[in-house]
Amino acid sequence: MIKPDTWIRTQSQTKGMIEPFHEGLKQEGVISYGLSSYGYDARLAPEFKVFTNVNNAMVDPKNFDEKAFVSMTGDECIIPPNSFILGRTLEYFRIPRDVLVVCLGKSTYARCGIVVNVTPLEPEWEGHVTLELSNTTPLPAKVYANEGVCQFLFLGGDGQCETSYKDRKGKYQGQQGITLARMYK
């Protein structure tokens, strides 16, 4: 069952599920972020990895070459046409053992051809969420740091899972900043 605003607020204020936690949703002049009726709109942090092919790196999820990206910081980032960037949430998440979290892009960006992709946040995962933002248009596209970028929905299980992400020592547990693709060694 999807968790309501009251549950998200309580978990964040008493157990640090979302830090920093923002109560409101509407803000004038910015893409909204914070608590909504059945979710939480997270902000984009001011650090980015912009995909580039200047170093002739190959995209290989088993052997990812960091030279495929240019790192930058700032209040905004331009995504090249038909390309993507990696970013992260400003918020740090700590997911309860009986909850799975899914992420959806915000309609403000989707209506501009910008797609946000995130895999589910598994039970007892924690960290900054690495975000992939794709520009599906033939034009450069701008995204804004410290403003809303995606919405997280919290789905409660019928009970606790037998093995959580923390239990199996997942490779992305406790990630800080933008984390590139990893393989178990």
Coordinates of C-alpha atoms in Angstrom, one line a residue:
M1 CA 0.0 0.0 0.0
I2 CA 1.3 3.5 -0.8
K3 CA 2.2 5.6 2.2
P4 CA 0.6 9.0 2.9
D5 CA 2.1 12.3 3.8
T6 CA 1.5 11.7 7.5
W7 CA 3.6 8.5 7.5
I8 CA 6.4 10.1 5.3
R9 CA 6.5 13.1 7.7
T10 CA 6.7 10.9 10.9
Q11 CA 9.4 8.6 9.4
S12 CA 11.4 11.6 8.3
Q13 CA 11.1 13.6 11.5
T14 CA 11.6 10.7 14.0
K15 CA 13.8 8.3 12.1
G16 CA 15.7 10.5 9.6
M17 CA 14.2 8.7 6.5
I18 CA 14.7 11.9 4.4
E19 CA 17.3 14.5 5.4
P20 CA 16.9 17.4 4.9
F21 CA 13.1 17.1 5.0
H22 CA 11.0 19.9 3.5
E23 CA 7.4 20.2 4.6
G24 CA 5.8 22.4 1.9
L25 CA 5.4 21.7 -1.8
K26 CA 4.6 25.0 -3.7
Q27 CA 7.3 27.5 -4.0
E28 CA 7.1 30.6 -6.2
G29 CA 9.6 30.7 -9.1
V30 CA 11.1 27.3 -8.5
I31 CA 10.2 23.7 -9.5
S32 CA 8.4 22.5 -6.5
Y33 CA 9.9 20.1 -3.9
G34 CA 9.0 18.6 -0.6
L35 CA 6.1 16.6 0.9
S36 CA 3.1 15.8 -1.2
S37 CA -0.1 13.8 -0.5
Y38 CA 1.5 10.4 -1.3
G39 CA 5.1 11.1 -2.0
Y40 CA 8.1 13.3 -1.6
D41 CA 9.5 15.5 -4.4
A42 CA 13.3 15.5 -4.1
R43 CA 15.7 18.2 -5.1
L44 CA 18.6 18.0 -7.6
A45 CA 22.0 18.6 -5.9
P46 CA 24.4 21.2 -7.5
E47 CA 26.8 18.6 -8.8
F48 CA 26.7 16.9 -12.2
K49 CA 28.5 14.5 -14.4
V50 CA 27.8 15.4 -18.0
F51 CA 28.2 12.6 -20.6
T52 CA 30.8 13.3 -23.3
N53 CA 32.5 11.4 -26.0
V54 CA 35.7 13.6 -26.2
N55 CA 37.8 10.9 -24.7
N56 CA 36.4 8.1 -26.9
A57 CA 35.5 6.2 -23.8
M58 CA 33.1 3.2 -24.3
V59 CA 30.0 2.9 -22.2
D60 CA 30.4 -0.5 -20.5
P61 CA 28.4 -1.2 -17.2
K62 CA 30.9 -3.9 -16.2
N63 CA 33.9 -1.6 -16.7
F64 CA 32.7 1.9 -16.5
D65 CA 35.2 4.6 -17.5
E66 CA 34.9 7.8 -15.6
K67 CA 36.4 9.6 -18.5
A68 CA 33.0 9.4 -20.2
F69 CA 31.9 12.2 -18.0
V70 CA 32.9 15.8 -17.3
S71 CA 32.3 16.8 -13.6
M72 CA 30.8 20.2 -12.8
T73 CA 29.0 22.1 -10.1
G74 CA 26.6 25.0 -10.2
D75 CA 23.0 26.2 -9.9
E76 CA 22.1 24.8 -13.3
C77 CA 23.3 22.3 -15.9
I78 CA 22.8 22.1 -19.6
I79 CA 22.1 18.6 -20.9
P80 CA 23.4 18.2 -24.5
P81 CA 20.9 17.2 -27.2
N82 CA 20.0 13.5 -27.2
S83 CA 22.3 12.9 -24.3
F84 CA 22.2 12.6 -20.5
I85 CA 23.8 13.6 -17.2
L86 CA 24.1 12.0 -13.9
G87 CA 23.1 14.0 -10.8
R88 CA 22.0 13.1 -7.3
T89 CA 19.4 14.1 -4.8
L90 CA 20.1 16.8 -2.3
E91 CA 18.3 14.6 0.2
Y92 CA 19.8 11.5 1.9
F93 CA 17.4 8.6 2.2
R94 CA 17.1 5.8 4.8
I95 CA 14.5 3.3 3.6
P96 CA 12.7 1.2 6.3
R97 CA 12.9 -2.6 6.1
D98 CA 9.2 -3.0 5.1
V99 CA 9.2 -0.4 2.3
L100 CA 10.1 -0.2 -1.4
V101 CA 10.5 3.2 -3.0
V102 CA 9.9 4.0 -6.7
C103 CA 10.8 7.2 -8.4
L104 CA 9.0 9.1 -11.1
G105 CA 10.1 12.2 -13.0
K106 CA 8.3 15.5 -12.5
S107 CA 5.8 16.6 -15.1
T108 CA 7.5 20.0 -15.5
Y109 CA 10.7 18.3 -16.9
A110 CA 8.8 15.5 -18.7
R111 CA 6.9 18.1 -20.7
C112 CA 10.2 19.5 -21.8
G113 CA 11.5 16.1 -23.0
I114 CA 13.7 15.5 -19.9
V115 CA 13.3 12.0 -18.5
V116 CA 14.5 11.0 -15.0
N117 CA 15.4 7.4 -14.4
V118 CA 16.1 5.7 -11.0
T119 CA 15.9 2.1 -10.0
P120 CA 13.8 1.3 -6.9
L121 CA 15.2 2.1 -3.5
E122 CA 15.1 -1.3 -1.8
P123 CA 14.3 -2.1 1.9
E124 CA 17.1 -0.8 4.2
W125 CA 19.0 1.0 1.4
E126 CA 20.4 4.3 2.3
G127 CA 22.3 7.1 0.6
H128 CA 22.1 9.9 -1.9
V129 CA 20.1 8.8 -4.9
T130 CA 22.0 8.9 -8.2
L131 CA 19.8 10.2 -10.9
E132 CA 20.0 9.8 -14.6
L133 CA 18.5 12.7 -16.5
S134 CA 18.1 12.2 -20.3
N135 CA 17.4 14.9 -22.8
T136 CA 15.3 13.3 -25.5
T137 CA 15.1 16.5 -27.6
P138 CA 17.4 17.7 -30.4
L139 CA 18.0 20.9 -28.4
P140 CA 20.1 21.6 -25.3
A141 CA 18.0 21.3 -22.1
K142 CA 18.5 23.1 -18.7
V143 CA 18.0 21.5 -15.3
Y144 CA 18.1 23.4 -12.0
A145 CA 20.0 22.5 -8.8
N146 CA 18.2 22.9 -5.4
E147 CA 14.8 22.5 -7.1
G148 CA 12.4 19.6 -7.5
V149 CA 13.5 17.0 -10.0
C150 CA 11.5 13.8 -9.2
Q151 CA 9.0 12.3 -6.9
F152 CA 9.5 9.3 -4.6
L153 CA 6.6 7.0 -3.8
F154 CA 6.8 4.8 -0.7
L155 CA 5.2 1.4 -1.0
G156 CA 4.6 -0.6 2.2
G157 CA 5.0 -4.4 2.1
D158 CA 2.6 -6.8 3.7
G159 CA 5.4 -7.6 6.1
Q160 CA 9.2 -7.3 6.4
C161 CA 11.4 -8.9 3.8
E162 CA 13.6 -11.8 4.7
T163 CA 16.7 -10.2 3.2
S164 CA 17.1 -6.5 2.9
Y165 CA 19.6 -4.5 0.7
K166 CA 21.6 -3.8 3.9
D167 CA 21.6 -7.6 4.8
R168 CA 23.1 -8.6 1.5
K169 CA 25.6 -5.7 1.6
G170 CA 24.5 -4.1 -1.6
K171 CA 27.2 -2.4 -3.7
Y172 CA 25.5 1.0 -3.6
Q173 CA 24.7 1.1 0.2
G174 CA 25.6 4.4 1.9
Q175 CA 26.6 6.1 -1.3
Q176 CA 27.6 9.7 -1.0
G177 CA 27.5 12.1 -4.0
I178 CA 27.1 10.8 -7.6
T179 CA 27.9 7.1 -7.8
L180 CA 28.9 5.5 -11.2
A181 CA 28.0 2.0 -12.2
R182 CA 29.8 -0.6 -10.0
M183 CA 30.5 -4.3 -10.2
Y184 CA 31.0 -6.6 -7.2
K185 CA 34.7 -7.5 -6.9

